[in-house]
Short mmCIF file of C-alpha atoms in Angstrom, two decimals:
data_model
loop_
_atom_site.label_atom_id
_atom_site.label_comp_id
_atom_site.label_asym_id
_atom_site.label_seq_id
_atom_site.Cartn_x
_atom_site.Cartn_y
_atom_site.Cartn_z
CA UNK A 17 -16.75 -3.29 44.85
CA UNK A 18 -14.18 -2.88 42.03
CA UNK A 19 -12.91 0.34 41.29
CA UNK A 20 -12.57 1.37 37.33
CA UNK A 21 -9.62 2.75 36.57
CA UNK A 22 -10.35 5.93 34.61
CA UNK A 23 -7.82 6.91 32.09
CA UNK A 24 -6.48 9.87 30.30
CA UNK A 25 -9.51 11.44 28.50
CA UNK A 26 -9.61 10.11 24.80
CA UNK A 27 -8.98 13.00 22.93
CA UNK A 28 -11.43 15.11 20.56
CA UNK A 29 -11.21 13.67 16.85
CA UNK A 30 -10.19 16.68 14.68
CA UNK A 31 -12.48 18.58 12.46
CA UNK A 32 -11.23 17.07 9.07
CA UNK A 33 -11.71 12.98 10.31
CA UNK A 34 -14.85 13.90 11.84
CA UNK A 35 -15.94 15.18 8.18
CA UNK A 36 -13.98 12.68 6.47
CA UNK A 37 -16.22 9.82 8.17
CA UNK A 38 -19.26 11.76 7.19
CA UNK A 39 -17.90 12.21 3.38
CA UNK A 40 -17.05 8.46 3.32
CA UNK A 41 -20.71 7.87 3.27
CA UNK A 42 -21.47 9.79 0.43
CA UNK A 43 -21.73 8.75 -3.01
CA UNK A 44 -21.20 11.50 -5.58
CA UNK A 45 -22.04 11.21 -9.28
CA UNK A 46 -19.80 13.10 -11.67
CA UNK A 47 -21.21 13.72 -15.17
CA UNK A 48 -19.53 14.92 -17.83
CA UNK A 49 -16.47 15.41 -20.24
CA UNK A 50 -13.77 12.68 -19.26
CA UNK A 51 -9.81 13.80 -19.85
CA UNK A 52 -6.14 12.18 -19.42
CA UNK A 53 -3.85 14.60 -19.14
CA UNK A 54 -0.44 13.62 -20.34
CA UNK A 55 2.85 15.64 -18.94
CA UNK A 56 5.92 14.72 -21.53
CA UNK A 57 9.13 16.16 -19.56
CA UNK A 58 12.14 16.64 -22.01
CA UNK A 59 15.40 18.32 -22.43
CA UNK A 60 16.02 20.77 -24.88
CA UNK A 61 19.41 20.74 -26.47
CA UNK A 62 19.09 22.09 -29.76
CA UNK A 63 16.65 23.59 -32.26
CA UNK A 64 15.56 21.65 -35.37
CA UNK A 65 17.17 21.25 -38.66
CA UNK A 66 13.79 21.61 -39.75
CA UNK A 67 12.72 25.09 -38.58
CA UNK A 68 15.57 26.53 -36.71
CA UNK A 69 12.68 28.42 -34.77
CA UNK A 70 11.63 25.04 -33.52
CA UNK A 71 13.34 23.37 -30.15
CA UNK A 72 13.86 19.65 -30.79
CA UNK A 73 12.55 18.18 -27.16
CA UNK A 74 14.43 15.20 -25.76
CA UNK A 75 12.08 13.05 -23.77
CA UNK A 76 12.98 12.06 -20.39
CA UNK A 77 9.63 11.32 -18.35
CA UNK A 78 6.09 10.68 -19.45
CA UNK A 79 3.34 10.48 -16.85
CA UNK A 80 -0.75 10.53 -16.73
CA UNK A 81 -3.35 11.90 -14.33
CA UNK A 82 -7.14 12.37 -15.05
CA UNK A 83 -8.33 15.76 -16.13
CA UNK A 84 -11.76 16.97 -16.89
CA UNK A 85 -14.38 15.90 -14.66
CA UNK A 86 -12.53 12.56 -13.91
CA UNK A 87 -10.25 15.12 -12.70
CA UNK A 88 -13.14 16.30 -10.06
CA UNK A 89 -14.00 12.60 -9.44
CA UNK A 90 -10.46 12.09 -8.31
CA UNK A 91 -10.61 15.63 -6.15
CA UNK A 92 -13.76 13.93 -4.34
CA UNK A 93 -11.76 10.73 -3.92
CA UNK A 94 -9.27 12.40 -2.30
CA UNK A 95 -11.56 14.57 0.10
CA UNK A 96 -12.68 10.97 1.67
CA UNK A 97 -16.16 11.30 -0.78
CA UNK A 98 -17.24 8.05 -3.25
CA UNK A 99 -17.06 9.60 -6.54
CA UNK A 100 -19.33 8.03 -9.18
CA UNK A 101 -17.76 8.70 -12.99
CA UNK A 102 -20.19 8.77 -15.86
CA UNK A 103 -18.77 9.58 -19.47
CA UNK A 104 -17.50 8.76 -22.31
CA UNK A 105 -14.18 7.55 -23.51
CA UNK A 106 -13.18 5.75 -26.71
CA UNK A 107 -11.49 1.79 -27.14
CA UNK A 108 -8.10 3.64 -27.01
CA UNK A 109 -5.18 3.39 -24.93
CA UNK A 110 -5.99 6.78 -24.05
CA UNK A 111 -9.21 5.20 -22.63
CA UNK A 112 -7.79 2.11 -20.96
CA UNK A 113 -5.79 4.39 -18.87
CA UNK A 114 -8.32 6.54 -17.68
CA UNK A 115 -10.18 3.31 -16.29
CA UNK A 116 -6.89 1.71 -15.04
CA UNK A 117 -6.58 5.52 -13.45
CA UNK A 118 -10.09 5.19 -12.00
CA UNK A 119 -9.89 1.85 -10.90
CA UNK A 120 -6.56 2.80 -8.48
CA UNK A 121 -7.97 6.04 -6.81
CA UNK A 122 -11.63 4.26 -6.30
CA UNK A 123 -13.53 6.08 -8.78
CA UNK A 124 -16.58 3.94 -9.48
CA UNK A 125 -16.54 3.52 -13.51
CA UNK A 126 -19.54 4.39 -14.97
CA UNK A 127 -18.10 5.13 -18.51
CA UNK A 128 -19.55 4.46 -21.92
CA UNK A 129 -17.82 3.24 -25.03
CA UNK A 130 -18.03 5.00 -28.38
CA UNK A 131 -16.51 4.18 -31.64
CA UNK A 132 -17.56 7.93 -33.17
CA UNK A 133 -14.43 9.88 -31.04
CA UNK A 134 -11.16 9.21 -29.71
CA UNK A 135 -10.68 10.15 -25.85
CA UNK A 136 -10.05 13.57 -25.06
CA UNK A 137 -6.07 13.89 -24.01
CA UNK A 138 -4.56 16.79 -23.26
CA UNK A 139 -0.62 16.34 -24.08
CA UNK A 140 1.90 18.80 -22.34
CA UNK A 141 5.26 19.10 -22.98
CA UNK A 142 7.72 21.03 -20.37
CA UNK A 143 11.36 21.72 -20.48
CA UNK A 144 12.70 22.34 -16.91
CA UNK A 145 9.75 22.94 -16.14
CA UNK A 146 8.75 25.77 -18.33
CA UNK A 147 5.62 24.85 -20.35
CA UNK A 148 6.39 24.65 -24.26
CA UNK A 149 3.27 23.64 -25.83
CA UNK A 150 0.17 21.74 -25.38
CA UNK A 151 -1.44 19.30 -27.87
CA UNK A 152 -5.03 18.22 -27.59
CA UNK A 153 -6.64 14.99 -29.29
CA UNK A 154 -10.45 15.41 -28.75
CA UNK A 155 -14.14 15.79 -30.81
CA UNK A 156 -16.79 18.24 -29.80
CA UNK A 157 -19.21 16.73 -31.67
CA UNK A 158 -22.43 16.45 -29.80
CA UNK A 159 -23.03 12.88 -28.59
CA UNK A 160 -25.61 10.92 -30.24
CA UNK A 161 -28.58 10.15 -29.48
CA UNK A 162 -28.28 6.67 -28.77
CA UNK A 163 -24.89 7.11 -26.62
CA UNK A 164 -27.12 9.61 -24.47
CA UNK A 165 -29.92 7.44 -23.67
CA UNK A 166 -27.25 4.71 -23.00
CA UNK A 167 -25.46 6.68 -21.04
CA UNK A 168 -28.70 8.07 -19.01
CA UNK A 169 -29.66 4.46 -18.67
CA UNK A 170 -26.27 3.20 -16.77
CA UNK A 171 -27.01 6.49 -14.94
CA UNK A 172 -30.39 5.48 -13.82
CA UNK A 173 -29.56 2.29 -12.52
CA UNK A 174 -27.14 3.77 -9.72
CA UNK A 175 -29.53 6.31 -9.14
CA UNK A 176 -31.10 5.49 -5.64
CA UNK A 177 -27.72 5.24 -4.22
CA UNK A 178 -26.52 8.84 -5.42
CA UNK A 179 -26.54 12.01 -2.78
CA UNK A 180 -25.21 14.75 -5.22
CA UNK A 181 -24.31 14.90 -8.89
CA UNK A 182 -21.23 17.32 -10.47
CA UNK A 183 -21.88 18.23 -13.57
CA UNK A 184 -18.18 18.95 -15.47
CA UNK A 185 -18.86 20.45 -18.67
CA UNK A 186 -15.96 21.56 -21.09
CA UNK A 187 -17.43 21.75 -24.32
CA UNK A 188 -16.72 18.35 -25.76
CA UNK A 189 -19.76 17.45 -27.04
CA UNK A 190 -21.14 15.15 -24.00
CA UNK A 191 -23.75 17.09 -22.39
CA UNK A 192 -26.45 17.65 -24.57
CA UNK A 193 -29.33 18.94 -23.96
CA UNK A 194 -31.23 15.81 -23.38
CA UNK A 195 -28.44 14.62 -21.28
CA UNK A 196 -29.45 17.54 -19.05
CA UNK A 197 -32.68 17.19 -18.92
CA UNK A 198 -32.42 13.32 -18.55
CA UNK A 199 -30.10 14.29 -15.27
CA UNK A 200 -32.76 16.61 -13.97
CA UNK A 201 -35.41 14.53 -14.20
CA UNK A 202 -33.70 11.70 -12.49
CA UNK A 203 -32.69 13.58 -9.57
CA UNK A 204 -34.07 16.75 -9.32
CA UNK A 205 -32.45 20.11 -9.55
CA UNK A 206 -31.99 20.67 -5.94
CA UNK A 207 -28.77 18.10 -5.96
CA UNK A 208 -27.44 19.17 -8.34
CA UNK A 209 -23.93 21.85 -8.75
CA UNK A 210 -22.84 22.25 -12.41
CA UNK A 211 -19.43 24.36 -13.85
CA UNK A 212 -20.95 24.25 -17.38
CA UNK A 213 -19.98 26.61 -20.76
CA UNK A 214 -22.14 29.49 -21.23
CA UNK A 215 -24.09 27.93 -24.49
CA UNK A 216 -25.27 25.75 -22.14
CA UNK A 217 -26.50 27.52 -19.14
CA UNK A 218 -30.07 28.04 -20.81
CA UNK A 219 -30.74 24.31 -20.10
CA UNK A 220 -29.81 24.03 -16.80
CA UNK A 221 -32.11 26.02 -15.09
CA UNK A 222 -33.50 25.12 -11.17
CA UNK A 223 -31.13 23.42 -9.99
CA UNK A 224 -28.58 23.83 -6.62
CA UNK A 225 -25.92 25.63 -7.63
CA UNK A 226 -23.80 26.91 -10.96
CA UNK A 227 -20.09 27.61 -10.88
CA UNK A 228 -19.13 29.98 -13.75
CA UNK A 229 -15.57 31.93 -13.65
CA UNK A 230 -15.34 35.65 -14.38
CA UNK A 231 -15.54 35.05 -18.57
CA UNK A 232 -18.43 32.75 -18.70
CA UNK A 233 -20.11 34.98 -16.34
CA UNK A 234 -19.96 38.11 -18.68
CA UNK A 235 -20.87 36.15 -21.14
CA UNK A 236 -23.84 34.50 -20.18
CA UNK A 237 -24.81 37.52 -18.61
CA UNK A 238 -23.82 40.00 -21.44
CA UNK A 239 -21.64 42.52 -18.85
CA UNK A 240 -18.48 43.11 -17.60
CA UNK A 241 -17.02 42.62 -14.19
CA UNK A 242 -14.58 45.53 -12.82
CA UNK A 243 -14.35 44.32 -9.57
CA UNK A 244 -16.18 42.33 -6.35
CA UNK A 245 -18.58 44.19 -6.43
CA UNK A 246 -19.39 44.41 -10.49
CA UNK A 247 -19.18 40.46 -9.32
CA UNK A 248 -21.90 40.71 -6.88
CA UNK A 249 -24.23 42.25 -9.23
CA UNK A 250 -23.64 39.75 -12.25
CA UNK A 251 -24.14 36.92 -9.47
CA UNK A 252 -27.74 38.64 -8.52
CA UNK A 253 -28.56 38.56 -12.65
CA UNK A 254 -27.62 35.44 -13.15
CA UNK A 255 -29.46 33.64 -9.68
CA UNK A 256 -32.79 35.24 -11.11
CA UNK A 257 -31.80 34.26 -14.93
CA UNK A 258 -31.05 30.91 -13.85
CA UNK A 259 -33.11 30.23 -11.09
CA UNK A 260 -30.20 28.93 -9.49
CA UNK A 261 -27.58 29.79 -6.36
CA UNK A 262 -24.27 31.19 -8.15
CA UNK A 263 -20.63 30.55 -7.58
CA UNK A 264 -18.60 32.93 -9.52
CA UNK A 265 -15.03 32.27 -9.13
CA UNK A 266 -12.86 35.26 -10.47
CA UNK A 267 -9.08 34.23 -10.23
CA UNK A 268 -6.57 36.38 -8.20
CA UNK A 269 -10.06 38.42 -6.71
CA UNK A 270 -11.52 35.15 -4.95
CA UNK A 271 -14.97 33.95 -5.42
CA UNK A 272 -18.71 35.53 -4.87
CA UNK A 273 -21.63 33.53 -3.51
CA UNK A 274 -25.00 34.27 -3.81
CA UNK A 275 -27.17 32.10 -2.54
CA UNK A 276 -30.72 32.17 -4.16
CA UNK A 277 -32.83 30.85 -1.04
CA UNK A 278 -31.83 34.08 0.83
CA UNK A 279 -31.39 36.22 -2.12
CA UNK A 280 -27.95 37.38 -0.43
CA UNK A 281 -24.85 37.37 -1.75
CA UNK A 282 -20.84 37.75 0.21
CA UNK A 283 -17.21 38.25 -1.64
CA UNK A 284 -14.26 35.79 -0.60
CA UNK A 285 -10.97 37.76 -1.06
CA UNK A 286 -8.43 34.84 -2.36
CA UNK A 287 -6.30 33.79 0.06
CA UNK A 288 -2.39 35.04 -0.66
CA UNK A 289 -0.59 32.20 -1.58
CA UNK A 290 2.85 31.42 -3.98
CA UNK A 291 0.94 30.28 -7.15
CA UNK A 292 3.00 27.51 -8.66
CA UNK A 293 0.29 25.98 -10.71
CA UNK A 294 -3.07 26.81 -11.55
CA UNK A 295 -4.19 23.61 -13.68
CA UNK A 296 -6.14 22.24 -10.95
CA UNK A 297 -7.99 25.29 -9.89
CA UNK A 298 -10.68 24.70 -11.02
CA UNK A 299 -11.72 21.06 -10.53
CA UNK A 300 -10.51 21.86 -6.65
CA UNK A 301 -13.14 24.53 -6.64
CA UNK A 302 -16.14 22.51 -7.73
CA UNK A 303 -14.82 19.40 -6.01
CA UNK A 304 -14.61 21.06 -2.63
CA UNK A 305 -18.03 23.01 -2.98
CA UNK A 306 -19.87 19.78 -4.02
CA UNK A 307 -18.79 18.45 -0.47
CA UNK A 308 -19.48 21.05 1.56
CA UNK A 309 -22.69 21.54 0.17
CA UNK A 310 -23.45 17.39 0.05
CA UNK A 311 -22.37 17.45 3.73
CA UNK A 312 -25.16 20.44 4.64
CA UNK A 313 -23.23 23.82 3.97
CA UNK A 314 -25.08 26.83 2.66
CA UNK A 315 -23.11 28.33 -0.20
CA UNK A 316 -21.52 31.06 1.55
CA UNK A 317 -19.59 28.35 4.09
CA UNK A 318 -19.09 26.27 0.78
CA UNK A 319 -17.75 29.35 -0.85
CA UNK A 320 -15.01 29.80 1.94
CA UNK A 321 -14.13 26.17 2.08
CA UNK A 322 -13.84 26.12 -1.98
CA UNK A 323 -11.69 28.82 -1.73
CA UNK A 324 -9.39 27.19 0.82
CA UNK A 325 -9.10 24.21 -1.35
CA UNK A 326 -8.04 26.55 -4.49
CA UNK A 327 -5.26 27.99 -2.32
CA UNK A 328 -4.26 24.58 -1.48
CA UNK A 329 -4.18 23.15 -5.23
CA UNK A 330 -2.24 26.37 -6.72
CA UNK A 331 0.35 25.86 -4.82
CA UNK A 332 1.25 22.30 -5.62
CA UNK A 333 2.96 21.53 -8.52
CA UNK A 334 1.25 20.36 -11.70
CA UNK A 335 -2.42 18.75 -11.83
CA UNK A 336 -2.96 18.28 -7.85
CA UNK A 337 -5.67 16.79 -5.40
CA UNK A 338 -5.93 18.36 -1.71
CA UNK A 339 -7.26 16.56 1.52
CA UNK A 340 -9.44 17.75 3.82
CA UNK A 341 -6.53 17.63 5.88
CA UNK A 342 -4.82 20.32 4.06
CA UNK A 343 -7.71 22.56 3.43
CA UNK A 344 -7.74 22.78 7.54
CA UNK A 345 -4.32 23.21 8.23
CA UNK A 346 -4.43 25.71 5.58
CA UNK A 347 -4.81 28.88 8.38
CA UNK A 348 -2.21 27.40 10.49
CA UNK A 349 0.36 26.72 7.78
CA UNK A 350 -0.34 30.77 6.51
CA UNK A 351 0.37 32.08 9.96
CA UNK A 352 3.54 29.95 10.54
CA UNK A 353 4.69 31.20 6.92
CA UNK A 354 4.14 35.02 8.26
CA UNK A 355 6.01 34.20 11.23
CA UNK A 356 8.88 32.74 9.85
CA UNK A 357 8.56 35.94 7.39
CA UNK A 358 8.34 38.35 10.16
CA UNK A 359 11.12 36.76 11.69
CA UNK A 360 13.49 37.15 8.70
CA UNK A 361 16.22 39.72 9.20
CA UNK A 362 15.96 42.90 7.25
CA UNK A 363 18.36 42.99 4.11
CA UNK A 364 21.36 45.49 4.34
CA UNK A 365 20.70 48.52 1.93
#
């Protein structure tokens, strides 16, 4: 009888592949406002003849990434998900990019052409690295009618293969009303997490989960927030306004969660952290909770690992994805940080 040789036990996969595999099988839609975000470094070496208030910018370095909600398409990319992007953009080299963009991170392009508005770009120009001015090319015209239904249509026809939809709304015009209730119809409100402008929360009611920040909160809720707490109890209005489980992100003072199906709500202090940018913020935020929740997290776990992600992205330079990777080393790259702080010899007074 032939003895097997038994080897060294296979070791455990870690926590992030083992979530990575199950993210890998998800297909994510992301509806909503499409962006390219254009960073235009320069040197500044003297002010203008024509306004001597005016620096003339020499430029040495132009470079795109995708901002809006391809910018949370591209945050679900790189968490391992299969991100799904429906918009609009325009016949525009502003346009082409984006798809080009899309096309090498392995967004699936589910874009719509008009002719009525050019692509949304959002032009920054730095000088070593301190931000001099922004320029945005956009229209927040509503969309029409017949670029909605065509847009719903292309939607429709990927439907069955969909597991969660992100709705990325910043006020440029492409989700209307019908849009919304086109979305809701298709796939019910339970799989659905939105980060929408207050004008529109009144139409999308019932449905999994709404990420407002600290503003839009007060404002769709008409009252100010003072602290975690004041946070708490504008997340409680809004879940029975809205019918809907509430993720109220509030800068520097973390995030609250309150979760409708439990009518229970918990603060997440933010996680200290050298800020370096906060473009990405955001898009990190929604990204990160649309996976957790996709891959079975309540809100309250999705609220934690959101807020992980957040520190992650601030404190990467300019418009940044994070891994899953990142967001788990995140506690043991904080306590090596303290110990190499702790470590530090005092300063001489």
């Amino acid at each position: 009888m032939t003895k097997k040789k038994i080897g060294r036990a296979e070791k455990a996969k870690p926590r992030h592949a083992a979530l990575q595999e199950q993210l890998a099988r998800k297909n994510i839609l992301i509806v909503g406002d499409v962006m390219l975000n254009e960073r235009l470094e320069g040197v500044v070496e003297r002010m203008s003849p024509e306004n001597p208030m005016t620096p003339v910018v020499r430029l040495t370095q132009r470079s795109f990434t995708l901002g809006g909600a391809a910018g949370a398409a591209e945050c679900l990319a790189a968490l391992g998900a299969k991100p799904y992007l429906a918009g609009v953009v325009s016949n525009d080299r502003a346009g082409q990019m984006i798809r080009h963009l899309c096309a090498e991170r392995g967004i699936a392009d589910c874009l719509i052409q008009a002719t009525d508005r050019p692509t949304t770009v959002k032009s920054r120009v730095f000088h070593n690295g301190s931000h001099l001015v922004r320029v945005d090319e956009e229209s927040t015209r509503s969309l029409s009618p017949a670029d909605t239904r065509l847009l719903l249509e292309i939607i429709r026809q990927i439907a069955d293969d969909i597991h969660f939809v992100v709705i990325s709304d910043y006020g440029k015009g492409v989700l209307t009303p019908e849009l919304f209730r086109g979305l809701k119809k298709t796939f019910g409100g339970h799989r659905i997490v939105a980060d929408l402008k207050p004008k529109q929360a009144k139409f999308v009611r019932g449905i999994r989960a709404i990420k407002p920040n600290r503003k839009e909160a007060e404002e769709i809720s008409g009252r100010k927030i003072g602290s975690p707490q004041g946070a708490i109890r504008v997340a409680q209005v809004l879940a029975d306004r809205l019918n809907s489980s509430i993720l109220l992100t509030l800068g520097g003072d973390g995030m609250v969660a309150h979760e409708l199906t439990d009518d229970c709500a918990s603060h997440v202090p933010a996680e200290p952290v050298r800020m370096i940018d906060v473009t990405a913020a955001g898009d990190a935020v929604l990204s990160a909770a649309a996976a957790a929740l996709v891959l079975g997290y309540d809100l309250h776990q999705a609220a934690r690992f959101a807020n992980r992600a957040a520190a992650v992205a601030v404190s990467k330079p300019d418009v940044a994805t994070v891994t899953l990777k990142e967001i788990y080393d995140r506690p043991k790259v904080a306590r090596a940080r303290r110990a190499k702080k702790e470590k530090r010899p005092a300063r001489e007074g």
